[in-house]
């Protein structure tokens, strides 16, 4: 059942290669449905610069709630303009949190070409450099000379550009003097293929770390 009062955002992904993020908006409405289909709910999203899709185009709609719950619905477009999208939803799938035990400490650089704050996107004249501190299947901690806020969505490019993921900043990590050490964020648009690639990278890093520890222990003995 949809908890309409607790929705904080709706994400729309195109179904296909990469499951590309198309829309992220907090402007979600449930208007009266004059041609109501039994067991479904009419949803209306409002915004600006929406990608114009055709009636019947398949999409995933992910509803994010205040308590962190994320529910995904597979549906199709009813109406889509630059300023509005309508679709119907029925039964959804509660998305489980990814395993956080895969977190590893890393030390490499990446880039960011833009970030989104609210409904507005800000592009950098030249992609800014990010330094990655730790990484797991669900998100990353990075540092930057640029300043971000909680709720910002930052495009993250890393692993030699093989990973292009949008991350939402959930927390700002500071040192004892209040200086920003890094930004903790969760991935918003990671698909199955990218998750598998990231899991392989994390496993390889863990394997190398265990091997290095073993070699260092043998040298001491």
Coordinates of N, CA, C and O in Angstrom, one line a residue, residues 49 109 127 153 194 219:
X49 N 11.9 20.2 -17.7 CA 12.9 19.5 -18.5 C 12.9 18.0 -18.4 O 13.9 17.3 -18.5
X109 N 41.5 8.2 -7.2 CA 40.8 9.4 -7.6 C 39.7 9.1 -8.6 O 39.8 8.1 -9.4
X127 N 35.4 18.9 -15.3 CA 35.1 17.9 -14.2 C 36.0 18.0 -13.0 O 37.2 18.2 -13.2
X153 N 22.9 15.4 -5.2 CA 23.2 14.2 -6.0 C 24.4 14.5 -6.9 O 24.3 15.4 -7.7
X194 N 26.5 -3.4 -13.2 CA 27.5 -2.6 -12.5 C 27.7 -3.1 -11.1 O 28.9 -3.1 -10.6
X219 N 56.9 -12.4 7.0 CA 58.2 -11.7 7.0 C 58.6 -11.4 8.5 O 59.8 -11.5 8.8

